[in-house]
PDB file of C-alpha atoms in Angstrom:
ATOM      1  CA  UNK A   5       0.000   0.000   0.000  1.00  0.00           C
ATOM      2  CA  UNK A   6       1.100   3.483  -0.606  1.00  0.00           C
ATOM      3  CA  UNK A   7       0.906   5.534   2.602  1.00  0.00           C
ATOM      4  CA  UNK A   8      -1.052   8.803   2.813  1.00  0.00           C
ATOM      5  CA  UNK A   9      -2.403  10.794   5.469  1.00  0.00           C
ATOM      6  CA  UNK A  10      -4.153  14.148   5.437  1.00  0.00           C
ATOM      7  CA  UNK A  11      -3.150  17.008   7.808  1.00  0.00           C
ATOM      8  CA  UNK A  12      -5.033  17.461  10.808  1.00  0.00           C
ATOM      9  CA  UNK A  13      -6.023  20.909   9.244  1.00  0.00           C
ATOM     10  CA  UNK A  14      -7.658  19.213   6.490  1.00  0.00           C
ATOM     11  CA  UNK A  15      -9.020  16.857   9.092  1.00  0.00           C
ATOM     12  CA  UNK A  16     -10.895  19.504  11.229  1.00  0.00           C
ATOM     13  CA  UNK A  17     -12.722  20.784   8.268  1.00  0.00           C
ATOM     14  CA  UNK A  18     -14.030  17.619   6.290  1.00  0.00           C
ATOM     15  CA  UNK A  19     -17.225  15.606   7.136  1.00  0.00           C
ATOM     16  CA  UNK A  20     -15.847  11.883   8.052  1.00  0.00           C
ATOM     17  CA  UNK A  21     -19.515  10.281   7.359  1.00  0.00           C
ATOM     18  CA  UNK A  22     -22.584  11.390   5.924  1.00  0.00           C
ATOM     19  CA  UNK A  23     -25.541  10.111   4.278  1.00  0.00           C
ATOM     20  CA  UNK A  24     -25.788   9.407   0.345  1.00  0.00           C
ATOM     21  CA  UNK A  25     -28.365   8.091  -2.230  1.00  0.00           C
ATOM     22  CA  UNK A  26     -26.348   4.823  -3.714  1.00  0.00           C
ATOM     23  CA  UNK A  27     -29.179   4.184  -5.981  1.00  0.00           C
ATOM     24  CA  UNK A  28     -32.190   5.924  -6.726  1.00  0.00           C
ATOM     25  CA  UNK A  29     -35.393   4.333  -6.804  1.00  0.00           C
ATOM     26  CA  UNK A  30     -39.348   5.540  -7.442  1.00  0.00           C
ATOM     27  CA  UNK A  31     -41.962   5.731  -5.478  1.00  0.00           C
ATOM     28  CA  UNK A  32     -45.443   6.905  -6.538  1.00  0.00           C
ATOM     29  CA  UNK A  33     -48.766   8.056  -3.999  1.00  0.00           C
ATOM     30  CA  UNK A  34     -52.290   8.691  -4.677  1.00  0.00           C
ATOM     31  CA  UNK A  35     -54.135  11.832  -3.140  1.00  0.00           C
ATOM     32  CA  UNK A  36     -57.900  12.280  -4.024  1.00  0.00           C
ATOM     33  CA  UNK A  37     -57.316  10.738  -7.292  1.00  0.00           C
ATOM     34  CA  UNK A  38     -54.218  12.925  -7.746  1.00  0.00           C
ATOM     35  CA  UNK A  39     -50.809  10.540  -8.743  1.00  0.00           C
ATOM     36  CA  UNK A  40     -47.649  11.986  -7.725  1.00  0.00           C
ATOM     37  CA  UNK A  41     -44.012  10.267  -8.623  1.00  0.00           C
ATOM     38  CA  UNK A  42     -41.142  10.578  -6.955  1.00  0.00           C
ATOM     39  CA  UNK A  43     -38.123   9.949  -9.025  1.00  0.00           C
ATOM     40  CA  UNK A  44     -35.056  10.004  -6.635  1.00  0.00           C
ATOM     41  CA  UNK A  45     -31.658   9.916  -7.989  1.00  0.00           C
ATOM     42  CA  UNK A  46     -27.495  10.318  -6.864  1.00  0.00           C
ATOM     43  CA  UNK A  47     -25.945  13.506  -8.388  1.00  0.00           C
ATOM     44  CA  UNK A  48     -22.502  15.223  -7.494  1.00  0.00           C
ATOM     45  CA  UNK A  49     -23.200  18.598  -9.106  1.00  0.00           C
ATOM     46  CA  UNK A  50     -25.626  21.108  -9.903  1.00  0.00           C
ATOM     47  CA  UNK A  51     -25.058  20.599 -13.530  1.00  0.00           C
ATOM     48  CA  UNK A  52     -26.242  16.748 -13.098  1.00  0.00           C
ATOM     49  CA  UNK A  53     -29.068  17.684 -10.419  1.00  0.00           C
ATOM     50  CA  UNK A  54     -30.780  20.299 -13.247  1.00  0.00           C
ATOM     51  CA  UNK A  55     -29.555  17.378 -16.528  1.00  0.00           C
ATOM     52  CA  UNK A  56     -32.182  14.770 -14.418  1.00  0.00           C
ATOM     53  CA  UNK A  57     -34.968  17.767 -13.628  1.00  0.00           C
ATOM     54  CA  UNK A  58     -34.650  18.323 -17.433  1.00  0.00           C
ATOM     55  CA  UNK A  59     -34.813  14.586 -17.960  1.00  0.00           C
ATOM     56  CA  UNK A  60     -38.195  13.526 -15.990  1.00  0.00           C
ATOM     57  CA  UNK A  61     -39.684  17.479 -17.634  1.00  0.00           C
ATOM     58  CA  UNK A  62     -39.452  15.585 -20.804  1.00  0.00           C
ATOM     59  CA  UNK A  63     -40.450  12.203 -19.595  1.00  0.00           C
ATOM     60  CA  UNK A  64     -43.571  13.433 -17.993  1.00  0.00           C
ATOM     61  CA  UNK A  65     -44.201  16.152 -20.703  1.00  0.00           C
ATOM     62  CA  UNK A  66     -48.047  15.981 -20.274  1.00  0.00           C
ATOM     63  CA  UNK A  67     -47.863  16.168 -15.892  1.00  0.00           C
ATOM     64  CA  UNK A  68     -49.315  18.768 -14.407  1.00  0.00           C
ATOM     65  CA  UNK A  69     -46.893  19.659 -12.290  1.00  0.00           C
ATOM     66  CA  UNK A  70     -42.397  18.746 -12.353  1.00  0.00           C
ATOM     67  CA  UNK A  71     -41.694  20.012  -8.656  1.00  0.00           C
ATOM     68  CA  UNK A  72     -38.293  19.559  -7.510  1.00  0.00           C
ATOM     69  CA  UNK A  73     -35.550  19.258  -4.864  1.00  0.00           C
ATOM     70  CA  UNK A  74     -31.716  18.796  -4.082  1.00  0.00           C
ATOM     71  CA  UNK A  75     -28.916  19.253  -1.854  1.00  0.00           C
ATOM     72  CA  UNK A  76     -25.675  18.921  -3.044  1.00  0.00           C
ATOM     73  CA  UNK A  77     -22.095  18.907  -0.909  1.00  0.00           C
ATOM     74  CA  UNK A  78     -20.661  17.662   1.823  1.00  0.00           C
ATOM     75  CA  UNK A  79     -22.371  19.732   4.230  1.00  0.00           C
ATOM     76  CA  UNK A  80     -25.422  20.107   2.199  1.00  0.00           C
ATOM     77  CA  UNK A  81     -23.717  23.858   0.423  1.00  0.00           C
ATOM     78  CA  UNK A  82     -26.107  23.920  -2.224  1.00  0.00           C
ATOM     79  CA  UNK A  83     -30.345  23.664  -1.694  1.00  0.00           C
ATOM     80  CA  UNK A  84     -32.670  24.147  -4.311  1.00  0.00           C
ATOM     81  CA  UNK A  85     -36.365  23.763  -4.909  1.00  0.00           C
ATOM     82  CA  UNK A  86     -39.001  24.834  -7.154  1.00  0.00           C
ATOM     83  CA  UNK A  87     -43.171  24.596  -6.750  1.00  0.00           C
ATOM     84  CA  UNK A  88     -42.892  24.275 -10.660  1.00  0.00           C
ATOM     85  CA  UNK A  89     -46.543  26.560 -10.903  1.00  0.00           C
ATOM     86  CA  UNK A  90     -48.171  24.927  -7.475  1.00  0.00           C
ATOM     87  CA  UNK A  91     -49.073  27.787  -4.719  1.00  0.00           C
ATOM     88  CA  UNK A  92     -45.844  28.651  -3.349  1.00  0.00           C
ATOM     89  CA  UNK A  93     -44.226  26.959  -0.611  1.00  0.00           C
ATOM     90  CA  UNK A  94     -46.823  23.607  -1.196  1.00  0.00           C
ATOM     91  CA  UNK A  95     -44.811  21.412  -2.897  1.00  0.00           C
ATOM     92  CA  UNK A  96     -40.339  22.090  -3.315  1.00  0.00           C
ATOM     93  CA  UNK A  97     -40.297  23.394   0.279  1.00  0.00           C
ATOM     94  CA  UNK A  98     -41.408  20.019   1.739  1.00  0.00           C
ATOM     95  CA  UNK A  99     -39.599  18.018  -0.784  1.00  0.00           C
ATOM     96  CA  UNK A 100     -36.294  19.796   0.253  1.00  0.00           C
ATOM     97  CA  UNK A 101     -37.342  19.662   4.210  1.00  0.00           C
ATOM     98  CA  UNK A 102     -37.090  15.699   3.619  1.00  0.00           C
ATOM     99  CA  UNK A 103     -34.329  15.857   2.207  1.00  0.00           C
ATOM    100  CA  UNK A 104     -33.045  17.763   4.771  1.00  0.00           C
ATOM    101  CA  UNK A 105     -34.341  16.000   7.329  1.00  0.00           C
ATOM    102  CA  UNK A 106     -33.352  12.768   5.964  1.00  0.00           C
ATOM    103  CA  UNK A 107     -29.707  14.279   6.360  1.00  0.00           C
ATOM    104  CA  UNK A 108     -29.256  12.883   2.869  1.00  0.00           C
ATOM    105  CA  UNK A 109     -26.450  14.696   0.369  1.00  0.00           C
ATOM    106  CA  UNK A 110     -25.833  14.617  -3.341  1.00  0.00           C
ATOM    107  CA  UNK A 111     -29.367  13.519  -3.775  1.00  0.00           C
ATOM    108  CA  UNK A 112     -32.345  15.190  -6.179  1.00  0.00           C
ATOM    109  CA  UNK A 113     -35.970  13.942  -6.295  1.00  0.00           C
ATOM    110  CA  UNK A 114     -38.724  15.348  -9.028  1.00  0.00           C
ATOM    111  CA  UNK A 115     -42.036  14.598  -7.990  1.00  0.00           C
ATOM    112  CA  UNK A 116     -44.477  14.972 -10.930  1.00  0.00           C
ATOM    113  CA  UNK A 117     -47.906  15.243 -10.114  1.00  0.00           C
ATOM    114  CA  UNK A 118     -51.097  14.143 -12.701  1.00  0.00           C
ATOM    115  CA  UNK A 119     -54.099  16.224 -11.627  1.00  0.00           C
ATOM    116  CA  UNK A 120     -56.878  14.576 -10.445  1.00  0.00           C
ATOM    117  CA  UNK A 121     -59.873  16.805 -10.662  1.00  0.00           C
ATOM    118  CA  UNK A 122     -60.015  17.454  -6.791  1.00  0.00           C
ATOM    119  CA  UNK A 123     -58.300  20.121  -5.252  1.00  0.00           C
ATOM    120  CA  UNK A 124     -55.948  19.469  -2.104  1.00  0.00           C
ATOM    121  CA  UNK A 125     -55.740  22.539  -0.398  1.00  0.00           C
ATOM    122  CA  UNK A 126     -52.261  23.924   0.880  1.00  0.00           C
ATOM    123  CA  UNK A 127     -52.070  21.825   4.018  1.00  0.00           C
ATOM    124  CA  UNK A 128     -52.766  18.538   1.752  1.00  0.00           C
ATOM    125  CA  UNK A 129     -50.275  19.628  -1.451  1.00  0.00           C
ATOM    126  CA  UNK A 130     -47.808  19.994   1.588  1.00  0.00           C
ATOM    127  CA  UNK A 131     -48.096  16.626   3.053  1.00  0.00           C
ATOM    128  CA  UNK A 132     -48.640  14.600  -0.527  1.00  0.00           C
ATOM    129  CA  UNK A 133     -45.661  16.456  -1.777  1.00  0.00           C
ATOM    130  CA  UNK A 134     -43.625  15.345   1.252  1.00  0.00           C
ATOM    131  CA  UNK A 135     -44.998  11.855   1.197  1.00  0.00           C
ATOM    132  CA  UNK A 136     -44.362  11.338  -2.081  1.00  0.00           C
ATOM    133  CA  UNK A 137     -40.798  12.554  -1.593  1.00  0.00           C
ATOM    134  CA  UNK A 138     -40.534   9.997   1.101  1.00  0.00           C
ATOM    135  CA  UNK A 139     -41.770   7.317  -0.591  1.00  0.00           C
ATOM    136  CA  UNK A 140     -39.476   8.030  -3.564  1.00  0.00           C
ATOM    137  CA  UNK A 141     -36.656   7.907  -0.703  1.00  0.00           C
ATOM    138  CA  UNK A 142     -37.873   4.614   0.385  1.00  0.00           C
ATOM    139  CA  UNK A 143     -37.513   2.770  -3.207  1.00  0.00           C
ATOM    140  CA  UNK A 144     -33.624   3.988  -3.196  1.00  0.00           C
ATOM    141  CA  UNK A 145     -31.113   2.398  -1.623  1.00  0.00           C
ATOM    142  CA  UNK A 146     -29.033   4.556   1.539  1.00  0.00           C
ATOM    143  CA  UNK A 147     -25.969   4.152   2.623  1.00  0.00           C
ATOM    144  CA  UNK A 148     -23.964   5.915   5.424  1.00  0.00           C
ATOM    145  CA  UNK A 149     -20.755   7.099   3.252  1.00  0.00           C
ATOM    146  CA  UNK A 150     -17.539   7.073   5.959  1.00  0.00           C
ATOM    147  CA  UNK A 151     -13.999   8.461   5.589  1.00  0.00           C
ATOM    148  CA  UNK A 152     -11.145   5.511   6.459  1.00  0.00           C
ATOM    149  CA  UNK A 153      -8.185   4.286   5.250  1.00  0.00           C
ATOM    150  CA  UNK A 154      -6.950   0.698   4.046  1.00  0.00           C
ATOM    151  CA  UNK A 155      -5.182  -1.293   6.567  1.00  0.00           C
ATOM    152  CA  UNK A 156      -3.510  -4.488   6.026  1.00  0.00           C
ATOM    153  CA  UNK A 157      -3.273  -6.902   9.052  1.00  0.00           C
ATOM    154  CA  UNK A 158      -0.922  -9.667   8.667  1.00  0.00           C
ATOM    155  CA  UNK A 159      -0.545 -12.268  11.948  1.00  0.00           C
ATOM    156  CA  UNK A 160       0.328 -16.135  12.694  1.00  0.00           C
ATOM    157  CA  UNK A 161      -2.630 -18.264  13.148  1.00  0.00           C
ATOM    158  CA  UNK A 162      -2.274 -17.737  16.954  1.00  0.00           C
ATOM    159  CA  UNK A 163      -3.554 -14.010  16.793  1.00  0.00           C
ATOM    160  CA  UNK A 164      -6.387 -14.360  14.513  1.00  0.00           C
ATOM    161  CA  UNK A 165      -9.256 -14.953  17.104  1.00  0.00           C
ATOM    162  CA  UNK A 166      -8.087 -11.911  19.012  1.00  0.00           C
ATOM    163  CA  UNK A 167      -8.116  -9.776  15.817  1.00  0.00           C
ATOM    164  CA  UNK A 168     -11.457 -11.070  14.453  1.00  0.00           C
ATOM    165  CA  UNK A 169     -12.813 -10.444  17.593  1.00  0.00           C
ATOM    166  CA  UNK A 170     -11.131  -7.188  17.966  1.00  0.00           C
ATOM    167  CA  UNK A 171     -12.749  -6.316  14.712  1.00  0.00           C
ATOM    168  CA  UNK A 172     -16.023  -7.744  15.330  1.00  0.00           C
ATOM    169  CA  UNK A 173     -16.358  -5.613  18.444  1.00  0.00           C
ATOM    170  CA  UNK A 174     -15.846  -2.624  16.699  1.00  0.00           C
ATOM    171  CA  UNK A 175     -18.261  -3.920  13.772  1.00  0.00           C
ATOM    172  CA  UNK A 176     -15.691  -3.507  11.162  1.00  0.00           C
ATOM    173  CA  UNK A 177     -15.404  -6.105   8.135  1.00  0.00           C
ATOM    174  CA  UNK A 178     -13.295  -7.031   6.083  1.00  0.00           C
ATOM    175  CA  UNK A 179     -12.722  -6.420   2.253  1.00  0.00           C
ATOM    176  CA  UNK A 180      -9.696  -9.668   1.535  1.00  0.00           C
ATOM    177  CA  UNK A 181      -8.208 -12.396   3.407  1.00  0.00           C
ATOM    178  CA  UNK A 182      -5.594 -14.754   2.792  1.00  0.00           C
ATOM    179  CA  UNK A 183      -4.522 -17.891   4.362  1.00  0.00           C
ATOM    180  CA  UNK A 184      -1.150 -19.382   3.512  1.00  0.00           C
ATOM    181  CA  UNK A 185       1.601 -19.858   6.963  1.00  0.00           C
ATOM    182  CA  UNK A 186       0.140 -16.341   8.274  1.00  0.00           C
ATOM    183  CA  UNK A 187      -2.870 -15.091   7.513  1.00  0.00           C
ATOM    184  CA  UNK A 188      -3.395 -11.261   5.993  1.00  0.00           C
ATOM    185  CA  UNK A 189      -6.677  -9.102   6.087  1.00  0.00           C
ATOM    186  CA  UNK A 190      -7.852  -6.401   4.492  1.00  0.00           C
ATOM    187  CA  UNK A 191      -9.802  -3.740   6.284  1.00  0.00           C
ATOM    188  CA  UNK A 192     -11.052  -0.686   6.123  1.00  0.00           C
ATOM    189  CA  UNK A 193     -11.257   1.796   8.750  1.00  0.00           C
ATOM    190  CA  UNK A 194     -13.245   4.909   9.796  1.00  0.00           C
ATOM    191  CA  UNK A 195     -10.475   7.836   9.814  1.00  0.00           C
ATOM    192  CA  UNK A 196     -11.612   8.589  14.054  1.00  0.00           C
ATOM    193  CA  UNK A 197     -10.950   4.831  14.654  1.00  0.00           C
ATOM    194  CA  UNK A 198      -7.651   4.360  13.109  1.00  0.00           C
ATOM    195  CA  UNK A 199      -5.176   4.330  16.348  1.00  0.00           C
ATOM    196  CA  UNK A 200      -7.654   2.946  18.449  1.00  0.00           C
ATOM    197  CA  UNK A 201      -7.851  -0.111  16.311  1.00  0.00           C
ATOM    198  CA  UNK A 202      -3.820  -0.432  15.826  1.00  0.00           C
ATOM    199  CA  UNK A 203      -3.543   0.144  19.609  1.00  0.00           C
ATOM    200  CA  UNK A 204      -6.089  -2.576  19.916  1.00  0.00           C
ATOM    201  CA  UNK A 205      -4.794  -5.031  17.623  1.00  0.00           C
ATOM    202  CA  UNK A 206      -0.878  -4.524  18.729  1.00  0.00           C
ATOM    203  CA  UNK A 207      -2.001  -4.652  22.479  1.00  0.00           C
ATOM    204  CA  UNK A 208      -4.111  -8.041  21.503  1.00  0.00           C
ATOM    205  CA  UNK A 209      -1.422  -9.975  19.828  1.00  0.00           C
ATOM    206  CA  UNK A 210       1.595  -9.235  22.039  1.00  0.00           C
ATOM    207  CA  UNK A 211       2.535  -7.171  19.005  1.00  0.00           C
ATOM    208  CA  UNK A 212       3.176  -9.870  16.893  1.00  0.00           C
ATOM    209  CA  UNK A 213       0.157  -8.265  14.271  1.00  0.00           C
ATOM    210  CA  UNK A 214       1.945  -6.691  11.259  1.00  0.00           C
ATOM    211  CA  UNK A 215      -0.343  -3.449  10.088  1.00  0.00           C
ATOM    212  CA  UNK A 216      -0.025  -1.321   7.213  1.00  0.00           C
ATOM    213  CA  UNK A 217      -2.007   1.509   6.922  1.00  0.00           C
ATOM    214  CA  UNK A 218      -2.563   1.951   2.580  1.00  0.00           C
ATOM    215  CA  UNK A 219      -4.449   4.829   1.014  1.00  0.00           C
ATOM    216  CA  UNK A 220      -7.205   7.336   2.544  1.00  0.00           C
ATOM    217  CA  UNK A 221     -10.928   6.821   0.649  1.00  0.00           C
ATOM    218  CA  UNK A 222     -14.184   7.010   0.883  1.00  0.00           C
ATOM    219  CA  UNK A 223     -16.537   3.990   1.531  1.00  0.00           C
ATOM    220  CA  UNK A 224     -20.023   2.421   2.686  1.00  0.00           C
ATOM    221  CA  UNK A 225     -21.511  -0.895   3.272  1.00  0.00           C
ATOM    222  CA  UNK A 226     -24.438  -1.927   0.327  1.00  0.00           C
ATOM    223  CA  UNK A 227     -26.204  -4.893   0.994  1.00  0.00           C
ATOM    224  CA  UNK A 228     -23.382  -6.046   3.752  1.00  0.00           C
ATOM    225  CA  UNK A 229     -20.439  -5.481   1.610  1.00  0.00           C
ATOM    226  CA  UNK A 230     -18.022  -3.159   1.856  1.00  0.00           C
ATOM    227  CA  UNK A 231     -17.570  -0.707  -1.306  1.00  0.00           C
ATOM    228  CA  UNK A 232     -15.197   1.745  -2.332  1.00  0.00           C
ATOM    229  CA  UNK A 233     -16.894   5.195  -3.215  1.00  0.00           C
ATOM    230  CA  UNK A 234     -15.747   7.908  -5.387  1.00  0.00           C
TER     231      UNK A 234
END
């Protein structure tokens, strides 16, 4: 592994975990005959967030309504919204307020609503706009994206209960193993966990635990695997 570690400047100014969209997903309600859609997908910029509104504008060409929402950047730096002709403040407010709630970032969601003939009121275009949002939310797939670095583990046979349990404790997997006369894992670990686990590890084996700490990255756990993010 090449060995890299950012500044504790850098450190005290970046996000170590937050919430992301991995996948987006769909999710559609019905309100006194009114159907609203929630298309929710993972974007990194503006540009891509406004591409996708474009996108389900053309797709749903004859809706009555293409309301939107997203929040973009690490700590959420960019929010946007739009009622998209609804009375203002009924429809991208409480699609954004999910989102915000939610604590989810890099995400947009277009809700497209087809008219049915009965009108909602403000109080109801607020909650089907935010139900629909949530419902869209609930098709996608969330993951918890963490800052960490790759560590290699190499021990004898003698210290690998201690370190699988060592692990286990702390709920960290891992990514590799091999098993030839030692035995070497691959981990990865949350950046605020880093010395507590090689404390841990080289307290557990008597010090005999080899560890090599490889490159920084992002990562999250879909569907109980661990996956290197962008």
């Amino acid at each position: 592994f090449p060995t890299r570690r950012s500044s504790d400047l850098e450190c005290m100014y970046m996000l170590t975990e937050y919430k992301i969209v991995y996948a987006g997903g769909e999710g559609e309600i019905v309100e006194k005959k009114s159907r609203f859609i929630a298309t929710v997908v993972p974007v990194e910029t503006e540009e891509e967030a406004l591409a996708f509104i474009e996108s389900m504008r053309k797709k749903y060409w004859n809706a009555t309504h293409n309301c939107f929402a997203y929040a973009i950047g690490e700590r959420q730096e960019i929010l946007r919204c739009s009622d998209d002709g609804e009375p203002s403040g009924t429809a991208g407010k409480p699609m954004l307020d999910v989102l915000i709630g939610e604590e989810l970032h890099n995400v947009a969601v277009v809700v497209t609503r087809y008219f049915g003939g009965t009108l909602l009121g403000t109080g109801g275009l607020v909650r089907a706009y935010a139900s629909a949002t949530q419902a869209g939310l609930s098709a996608s797939k969330i993951i918890t994206k963490r800052f960490g670095f790759k560590l290699k583990i190499t021990t004898d046979y003698t210290g690998l209960g201690k370190i699988q349990y060592i692990l286990g404790e702390k709920k960290i997997k891992t990514l590799d193993s091999e098993y030839t006369d030692q035995v070497v894992l691959y981990t990865l670990i949350p950046n605020e966990m880093l010395d507590e686990i090689k404390e841990e590890v080289t307290e557990g084996t008597a010090g005999r635990a080899v560890m090599e700490v490889g490159e920084e990255l992002w990562y999250g756990e879909v569907d109980g695997e661990l996956k290197i993010l962008e």
